[in-house]
Amino acid sequence: VSFFFVLSGFILVYVYGELEGVSVRSFLRARIARIWPAHVAALLLLLLLVPTARPPLDGASTGRLLTNIALMQSWTPTGEQWSSFNGVSWSVSAELGFYLCFPLLVINWRRTWHWKLFGTLLLVFLLISLGNAGVFLRTEPISEGIRNIPVLNVHPLIRLFEFVLGMSAAVIWERLAARRPSGFAMATLWEGLALLLLVVLMYASVPWAAAAAQQDWVGSAGWIWLTNGGIPAGGFAVLIVVLALQGGAVSRLLSVQPLVLLGEISYSIYLIHQIIIRYAMDHADALAA
């Protein structure tokens, strides 16, 4: 999901730039049309196939359903609704928040991107401090000394840094594109190194976050952010920039038609995969026969 957030920021700057010649209304209409109909279709599919997901007729359940329809389930300050109904759609809810921020972020973007990236990192530190101070709802312990704080995993504000990091990566890519590595072998080497960096960061994210969490100013809140994107996000940004230069074996492999098709349908698969799993669990005996 962190990769999806970073890639989204990169793609929006790549496609829209600083919204030259595109109105904010047209931008938002196009982005909402991209995510909302599929989200609602997946929600209806869930309610049709999984009877246990259907809400009782009471005010609280109706409110959660309306919040999901409006794609605002990850926006609540305590995070208690983020996994209601089709749980994976929390990330689409966060993405909608990014879309609403994009027209403001992208103003004079190529001159101000580093300040805005730094500002979103400061926002992360502020939310971590508030989380450790007990401002947000906490649930059961995850492990010794670590407690779950859902809002610090799913809220658009805590994940905004990853989106802005992707926007910043697009600026860096623009500057590197004119002097990309010469030759197929050198480009392949850079792509391999970028993949290796990402593997190392993903492998080390949990132990590094656990070590950092021993510091009071990091704590449980910082552990949640570091493990859910804070550490590997930089690796995702580097990989996206290097692959976007399209000079080596990895980027050429990803451009073959079957993999392009998988990329095009990945959003739909993501939205329905949990529904399929829940349906299979509810009908395990019938499917086994």
mmCIF file of C-alpha atoms in Angstrom:
data_model
loop_
_atom_site.group_PDB
_atom_site.id
_atom_site.type_symbol
_atom_site.label_atom_id
_atom_site.label_comp_id
_atom_site.label_asym_id
_atom_site.label_seq_id
_atom_site.Cartn_x
_atom_site.Cartn_y
_atom_site.Cartn_z
ATOM 1 C CA VAL A 1 0.000 0.000 0.000
ATOM 2 C CA SER A 2 2.881 2.360 0.736
ATOM 3 C CA PHE A 3 4.178 1.700 -2.790
ATOM 4 C CA PHE A 4 0.725 2.543 -4.144
ATOM 5 C CA PHE A 5 0.727 5.883 -2.300
ATOM 6 C CA VAL A 6 4.225 6.825 -3.497
ATOM 7 C CA LEU A 7 3.445 5.764 -7.066
ATOM 8 C CA SER A 8 0.200 7.735 -7.024
ATOM 9 C CA GLY A 9 1.999 10.964 -6.163
ATOM 10 C CA PHE A 10 4.562 10.322 -8.901
ATOM 11 C CA ILE A 11 1.926 9.597 -11.548
ATOM 12 C CA LEU A 12 -0.198 12.662 -10.750
ATOM 13 C CA VAL A 13 2.762 15.010 -11.172
ATOM 14 C CA TYR A 14 3.836 13.127 -14.300
ATOM 15 C CA VAL A 15 0.368 13.388 -15.860
ATOM 16 C CA TYR A 16 -0.920 16.709 -14.546
ATOM 17 C CA GLY A 17 2.231 18.662 -13.773
ATOM 18 C CA GLU A 18 1.154 21.797 -11.900
ATOM 19 C CA LEU A 19 -2.386 21.494 -13.345
ATOM 20 C CA GLU A 20 -1.465 23.711 -16.293
ATOM 21 C CA GLY A 21 -4.597 24.150 -18.370
ATOM 22 C CA VAL A 22 -6.627 21.824 -16.136
ATOM 23 C CA SER A 23 -9.221 23.172 -13.717
ATOM 24 C CA VAL A 24 -9.370 21.853 -10.178
ATOM 25 C CA ARG A 25 -12.956 20.751 -10.810
ATOM 26 C CA SER A 26 -11.956 18.742 -13.886
ATOM 27 C CA PHE A 27 -9.061 17.163 -12.019
ATOM 28 C CA LEU A 28 -11.183 16.105 -9.061
ATOM 29 C CA ARG A 29 -13.978 14.849 -11.284
ATOM 30 C CA ALA A 30 -11.549 12.673 -13.242
ATOM 31 C CA ARG A 31 -9.881 11.275 -10.121
ATOM 32 C CA ILE A 32 -13.143 10.519 -8.317
ATOM 33 C CA ALA A 33 -14.452 8.831 -11.464
ATOM 34 C CA ARG A 34 -11.327 6.690 -11.405
ATOM 35 C CA ILE A 35 -11.795 5.299 -7.894
ATOM 36 C CA TRP A 36 -15.347 5.777 -6.619
ATOM 37 C CA PRO A 37 -17.497 3.687 -9.037
ATOM 38 C CA ALA A 38 -15.259 0.621 -8.600
ATOM 39 C CA HIS A 39 -15.312 1.116 -4.838
ATOM 40 C CA VAL A 40 -19.119 1.230 -4.724
ATOM 41 C CA ALA A 41 -19.367 -1.785 -7.041
ATOM 42 C CA ALA A 42 -17.064 -3.758 -4.723
ATOM 43 C CA LEU A 43 -19.103 -2.681 -1.695
ATOM 44 C CA LEU A 44 -22.326 -3.872 -3.344
ATOM 45 C CA LEU A 45 -20.644 -7.152 -4.285
ATOM 46 C CA LEU A 46 -19.617 -7.625 -0.667
ATOM 47 C CA LEU A 47 -23.148 -7.026 0.620
ATOM 48 C CA LEU A 48 -24.534 -9.421 -1.986
ATOM 49 C CA LEU A 49 -22.094 -12.305 -1.458
ATOM 50 C CA VAL A 50 -21.295 -12.053 2.265
ATOM 51 C CA PRO A 51 -24.472 -11.925 4.385
ATOM 52 C CA THR A 52 -22.489 -11.401 7.595
ATOM 53 C CA ALA A 53 -21.240 -8.090 6.208
ATOM 54 C CA ARG A 54 -24.748 -6.665 5.888
ATOM 55 C CA PRO A 55 -25.332 -4.038 8.571
ATOM 56 C CA PRO A 56 -28.265 -4.230 10.995
ATOM 57 C CA LEU A 57 -30.884 -1.533 10.677
ATOM 58 C CA ASP A 58 -29.611 0.834 13.344
ATOM 59 C CA GLY A 59 -28.173 4.310 13.336
ATOM 60 C CA ALA A 60 -24.541 3.366 14.009
ATOM 61 C CA SER A 61 -24.391 0.762 11.253
ATOM 62 C CA THR A 62 -26.140 3.035 8.784
ATOM 63 C CA GLY A 63 -23.652 5.766 9.608
ATOM 64 C CA ARG A 64 -20.718 3.428 8.951
ATOM 65 C CA LEU A 65 -22.262 2.386 5.651
ATOM 66 C CA LEU A 66 -22.741 5.998 4.552
ATOM 67 C CA THR A 67 -19.192 6.821 5.614
ATOM 68 C CA ASN A 68 -17.946 3.950 3.440
ATOM 69 C CA ILE A 69 -20.050 5.031 0.474
ATOM 70 C CA ALA A 70 -18.591 8.526 0.807
ATOM 71 C CA LEU A 71 -15.069 7.029 0.989
ATOM 72 C CA MET A 72 -14.365 8.709 4.325
ATOM 73 C CA GLN A 73 -13.903 5.632 6.523
ATOM 74 C CA SER A 74 -10.198 6.279 7.103
ATOM 75 C CA TRP A 75 -10.736 9.954 7.973
ATOM 76 C CA THR A 76 -12.201 9.497 11.454
ATOM 77 C CA PRO A 77 -9.890 10.852 14.182
ATOM 78 C CA THR A 78 -9.908 7.564 16.097
ATOM 79 C CA GLY A 79 -9.735 5.195 13.115
ATOM 80 C CA GLU A 80 -12.501 2.913 14.374
ATOM 81 C CA GLN A 81 -14.275 2.649 10.984
ATOM 82 C CA TRP A 82 -11.319 2.033 8.725
ATOM 83 C CA SER A 83 -11.872 -1.730 8.296
ATOM 84 C CA SER A 84 -15.657 -1.727 8.237
ATOM 85 C CA PHE A 85 -17.244 -3.509 5.256
ATOM 86 C CA ASN A 86 -14.640 -3.945 2.474
ATOM 87 C CA GLY A 87 -11.592 -3.430 4.653
ATOM 88 C CA VAL A 88 -9.073 -2.879 1.862
ATOM 89 C CA SER A 89 -10.909 0.231 0.674
ATOM 90 C CA TRP A 90 -9.382 2.239 3.541
ATOM 91 C CA SER A 91 -6.445 2.945 1.243
ATOM 92 C CA VAL A 92 -8.774 4.298 -1.451
ATOM 93 C CA SER A 93 -10.328 6.518 1.218
ATOM 94 C CA ALA A 94 -6.864 7.845 2.051
ATOM 95 C CA GLU A 95 -6.180 8.314 -1.661
ATOM 96 C CA LEU A 96 -9.273 10.509 -1.960
ATOM 97 C CA GLY A 97 -7.781 12.693 0.759
ATOM 98 C CA PHE A 98 -4.580 13.005 -1.299
ATOM 99 C CA TYR A 99 -6.576 14.020 -4.367
ATOM 100 C CA LEU A 100 -8.210 16.825 -2.401
ATOM 101 C CA CYS A 101 -4.793 18.031 -1.213
ATOM 102 C CA PHE A 102 -3.090 17.784 -4.611
ATOM 103 C CA PRO A 103 -4.366 21.067 -6.136
ATOM 104 C CA LEU A 104 -2.926 22.961 -3.160
ATOM 105 C CA LEU A 105 0.308 20.999 -2.967
ATOM 106 C CA VAL A 106 1.071 21.345 -6.657
ATOM 107 C CA ILE A 107 1.051 25.173 -6.669
ATOM 108 C CA ASN A 108 4.580 26.260 -7.731
ATOM 109 C CA TRP A 109 5.518 22.641 -7.134
ATOM 110 C CA ARG A 110 8.893 22.540 -8.860
ATOM 111 C CA ARG A 111 10.129 25.476 -6.769
ATOM 112 C CA THR A 112 8.591 24.453 -3.448
ATOM 113 C CA TRP A 113 8.545 20.653 -3.461
ATOM 114 C CA HIS A 114 11.355 20.237 -0.919
ATOM 115 C CA TRP A 115 9.649 22.525 1.606
ATOM 116 C CA LYS A 116 6.328 20.747 1.211
ATOM 117 C CA LEU A 117 7.972 17.349 1.585
ATOM 118 C CA PHE A 118 9.655 18.558 4.763
ATOM 119 C CA GLY A 119 6.340 19.990 5.968
ATOM 120 C CA THR A 120 4.539 16.660 5.587
ATOM 121 C CA LEU A 121 7.358 14.954 7.500
ATOM 122 C CA LEU A 122 6.891 17.466 10.322
ATOM 123 C CA LEU A 123 3.187 16.631 10.231
ATOM 124 C CA VAL A 124 4.077 12.961 10.735
ATOM 125 C CA PHE A 125 6.199 13.840 13.769
ATOM 126 C CA LEU A 126 3.339 15.905 15.205
ATOM 127 C CA LEU A 127 0.830 13.070 14.789
ATOM 128 C CA ILE A 128 3.272 10.585 16.299
ATOM 129 C CA SER A 129 3.697 12.857 19.319
ATOM 130 C CA LEU A 130 -0.075 13.152 19.704
ATOM 131 C CA GLY A 131 -0.431 9.382 19.372
ATOM 132 C CA ASN A 132 2.117 8.690 22.069
ATOM 133 C CA ALA A 133 0.385 11.252 24.282
ATOM 134 C CA GLY A 134 -2.811 9.186 24.121
ATOM 135 C CA VAL A 135 -4.852 11.587 21.977
ATOM 136 C CA PHE A 136 -6.012 8.848 19.601
ATOM 137 C CA LEU A 137 -7.912 5.658 20.381
ATOM 138 C CA ARG A 138 -5.675 2.707 21.282
ATOM 139 C CA THR A 139 -6.679 -0.929 20.998
ATOM 140 C CA GLU A 140 -5.102 -4.167 22.196
ATOM 141 C CA PRO A 141 -1.313 -4.572 22.436
ATOM 142 C CA ILE A 142 0.460 -5.767 19.291
ATOM 143 C CA SER A 143 3.563 -6.919 21.161
ATOM 144 C CA GLU A 144 5.386 -6.081 24.353
ATOM 145 C CA GLY A 145 5.504 -2.308 24.748
ATOM 146 C CA ILE A 146 3.650 -1.674 21.451
ATOM 147 C CA ARG A 147 -0.012 -0.743 21.245
ATOM 148 C CA ASN A 148 -2.098 -0.399 18.115
ATOM 149 C CA ILE A 149 -3.242 3.115 17.175
ATOM 150 C CA PRO A 150 -5.333 2.592 14.012
ATOM 151 C CA VAL A 151 -5.514 6.223 12.947
ATOM 152 C CA LEU A 152 -1.716 6.326 12.638
ATOM 153 C CA ASN A 153 -1.848 3.679 9.946
ATOM 154 C CA VAL A 154 -4.835 4.725 7.849
ATOM 155 C CA HIS A 155 -5.560 8.452 8.127
ATOM 156 C CA PRO A 156 -4.742 10.508 5.001
ATOM 157 C CA LEU A 157 -2.703 12.992 7.043
ATOM 158 C CA ILE A 158 -0.308 10.355 8.404
ATOM 159 C CA ARG A 159 0.115 8.796 4.933
ATOM 160 C CA LEU A 160 0.381 12.139 3.111
ATOM 161 C CA PHE A 161 4.178 12.083 3.402
ATOM 162 C CA GLU A 162 4.347 8.996 1.176
ATOM 163 C CA PHE A 163 2.161 10.653 -1.460
ATOM 164 C CA VAL A 164 4.233 13.854 -1.409
ATOM 165 C CA LEU A 165 7.409 11.760 -1.537
ATOM 166 C CA GLY A 166 6.104 10.298 -4.796
ATOM 167 C CA MET A 167 5.348 13.806 -6.099
ATOM 168 C CA SER A 168 8.911 14.799 -5.210
ATOM 169 C CA ALA A 169 10.278 11.705 -6.950
ATOM 170 C CA ALA A 170 8.647 12.930 -10.163
ATOM 171 C CA VAL A 171 10.664 16.157 -9.990
ATOM 172 C CA ILE A 172 13.880 14.208 -9.419
ATOM 173 C CA TRP A 173 13.010 11.905 -12.327
ATOM 174 C CA GLU A 174 12.513 14.911 -14.620
ATOM 175 C CA ARG A 175 16.001 16.149 -13.746
ATOM 176 C CA LEU A 176 17.621 12.741 -14.196
ATOM 177 C CA ALA A 177 15.850 11.882 -17.445
ATOM 178 C CA ALA A 178 18.130 14.172 -19.443
ATOM 179 C CA ARG A 179 21.227 12.382 -18.121
ATOM 180 C CA ARG A 180 20.001 8.854 -17.573
ATOM 181 C CA PRO A 181 22.602 6.054 -17.295
ATOM 182 C CA SER A 182 24.165 5.381 -20.676
ATOM 183 C CA GLY A 183 23.806 1.877 -21.969
ATOM 184 C CA PHE A 184 21.626 -1.100 -21.203
ATOM 185 C CA ALA A 185 24.089 -2.755 -18.823
ATOM 186 C CA MET A 186 24.554 0.351 -16.647
ATOM 187 C CA ALA A 187 20.800 0.974 -16.499
ATOM 188 C CA THR A 188 20.217 -2.655 -15.513
ATOM 189 C CA LEU A 189 22.813 -2.298 -12.754
ATOM 190 C CA TRP A 190 21.025 0.751 -11.333
ATOM 191 C CA GLU A 191 17.692 -1.052 -11.466
ATOM 192 C CA GLY A 192 19.170 -4.040 -9.658
ATOM 193 C CA LEU A 193 20.678 -1.801 -6.970
ATOM 194 C CA ALA A 194 17.342 -0.042 -6.495
ATOM 195 C CA LEU A 195 15.603 -3.388 -6.039
ATOM 196 C CA LEU A 196 18.294 -4.518 -3.596
ATOM 197 C CA LEU A 197 17.890 -1.312 -1.568
ATOM 198 C CA LEU A 198 14.148 -1.864 -1.362
ATOM 199 C CA VAL A 199 14.542 -5.490 -0.263
ATOM 200 C CA VAL A 200 16.959 -4.442 2.485
ATOM 201 C CA LEU A 201 14.643 -1.685 3.728
ATOM 202 C CA MET A 202 11.583 -3.957 3.750
ATOM 203 C CA TYR A 203 13.465 -6.755 5.499
ATOM 204 C CA ALA A 204 14.914 -4.407 8.110
ATOM 205 C CA SER A 205 11.841 -2.255 8.687
ATOM 206 C CA VAL A 206 10.440 -4.290 11.602
ATOM 207 C CA PRO A 207 13.679 -4.678 13.629
ATOM 208 C CA TRP A 208 14.700 -1.066 12.919
ATOM 209 C CA ALA A 209 11.274 0.176 13.979
ATOM 210 C CA ALA A 210 11.379 -1.990 17.119
ATOM 211 C CA ALA A 211 14.752 -0.531 18.057
ATOM 212 C CA ALA A 212 13.545 3.008 17.398
ATOM 213 C CA ALA A 213 10.393 2.420 19.453
ATOM 214 C CA GLN A 214 12.545 2.094 22.562
ATOM 215 C CA GLN A 215 12.964 5.854 22.405
ATOM 216 C CA ASP A 216 10.108 7.645 24.136
ATOM 217 C CA TRP A 217 9.665 10.172 21.329
ATOM 218 C CA VAL A 218 9.153 7.304 18.828
ATOM 219 C CA GLY A 219 7.133 4.858 20.949
ATOM 220 C CA SER A 220 4.182 2.829 19.701
ATOM 221 C CA ALA A 221 2.990 5.586 17.389
ATOM 222 C CA GLY A 222 6.342 5.874 15.641
ATOM 223 C CA TRP A 223 6.610 2.078 15.370
ATOM 224 C CA ILE A 224 3.288 1.939 13.517
ATOM 225 C CA TRP A 225 4.328 4.611 11.038
ATOM 226 C CA LEU A 226 7.817 3.231 10.471
ATOM 227 C CA THR A 227 6.643 -0.332 9.809
ATOM 228 C CA ASN A 228 3.684 0.637 7.617
ATOM 229 C CA GLY A 229 5.597 2.844 5.216
ATOM 230 C CA GLY A 230 7.977 5.202 6.939
ATOM 231 C CA ILE A 231 11.068 3.058 6.391
ATOM 232 C CA PRO A 232 10.428 1.417 2.983
ATOM 233 C CA ALA A 233 8.830 4.517 1.386
ATOM 234 C CA GLY A 234 12.231 5.925 0.423
ATOM 235 C CA GLY A 235 13.102 2.652 -1.296
ATOM 236 C CA PHE A 236 9.837 2.733 -3.219
ATOM 237 C CA ALA A 237 10.586 6.273 -4.403
ATOM 238 C CA VAL A 238 14.079 5.338 -5.571
ATOM 239 C CA LEU A 239 12.797 2.259 -7.398
ATOM 240 C CA ILE A 240 10.054 4.230 -9.156
ATOM 241 C CA VAL A 241 12.510 6.899 -10.333
ATOM 242 C CA VAL A 242 15.035 4.359 -11.620
ATOM 243 C CA LEU A 243 12.448 2.208 -13.397
ATOM 244 C CA ALA A 244 10.794 5.284 -14.924
ATOM 245 C CA LEU A 245 14.069 5.998 -16.720
ATOM 246 C CA GLN A 246 13.287 2.809 -18.706
ATOM 247 C CA GLY A 247 16.775 1.839 -19.662
ATOM 248 C CA GLY A 248 17.415 -1.564 -18.121
ATOM 249 C CA ALA A 249 16.229 -5.158 -18.116
ATOM 250 C CA VAL A 250 13.770 -4.818 -15.222
ATOM 251 C CA SER A 251 11.880 -1.879 -16.735
ATOM 252 C CA ARG A 252 11.781 -3.621 -20.129
ATOM 253 C CA LEU A 253 10.405 -6.777 -18.524
ATOM 254 C CA LEU A 254 7.655 -4.785 -16.801
ATOM 255 C CA SER A 255 6.650 -3.256 -20.139
ATOM 256 C CA VAL A 256 5.649 -6.573 -21.760
ATOM 257 C CA GLN A 257 1.946 -6.776 -22.503
ATOM 258 C CA PRO A 258 0.886 -9.448 -19.957
ATOM 259 C CA LEU A 259 2.453 -7.494 -17.099
ATOM 260 C CA VAL A 260 0.966 -4.237 -18.380
ATOM 261 C CA LEU A 261 -2.446 -5.921 -18.363
ATOM 262 C CA LEU A 262 -1.905 -7.103 -14.788
ATOM 263 C CA GLY A 263 -1.068 -3.545 -13.829
ATOM 264 C CA GLU A 264 -4.220 -2.239 -15.464
ATOM 265 C CA ILE A 265 -6.471 -4.675 -13.594
ATOM 266 C CA SER A 266 -4.586 -4.576 -10.289
ATOM 267 C CA TYR A 267 -6.891 -1.958 -8.759
ATOM 268 C CA SER A 268 -9.992 -4.051 -9.398
ATOM 269 C CA ILE A 269 -8.303 -7.211 -8.116
ATOM 270 C CA TYR A 270 -7.225 -5.363 -4.994
ATOM 271 C CA LEU A 271 -10.773 -4.174 -4.298
ATOM 272 C CA ILE A 272 -12.392 -7.603 -4.566
ATOM 273 C CA HIS A 273 -9.727 -9.984 -3.294
ATOM 274 C CA GLN A 274 -10.833 -9.800 0.332
ATOM 275 C CA ILE A 275 -14.461 -10.288 -0.716
ATOM 276 C CA ILE A 276 -13.525 -13.476 -2.576
ATOM 277 C CA ILE A 277 -11.602 -14.737 0.463
ATOM 278 C CA ARG A 278 -14.535 -14.057 2.800
ATOM 279 C CA TYR A 279 -16.969 -15.745 0.396
ATOM 280 C CA ALA A 280 -14.698 -18.792 0.141
ATOM 281 C CA MET A 281 -14.452 -19.008 3.947
ATOM 282 C CA ASP A 282 -18.233 -18.840 4.305
ATOM 283 C CA HIS A 283 -18.653 -21.637 1.734
ATOM 284 C CA ALA A 284 -15.628 -23.747 2.563
ATOM 285 C CA ASP A 285 -17.567 -27.019 2.694
ATOM 286 C CA ALA A 286 -19.312 -26.489 -0.642
ATOM 287 C CA LEU A 287 -16.094 -25.426 -2.367
ATOM 288 C CA ALA A 288 -14.215 -28.394 -0.897
ATOM 289 C CA ALA A 289 -16.773 -30.776 -2.382
#
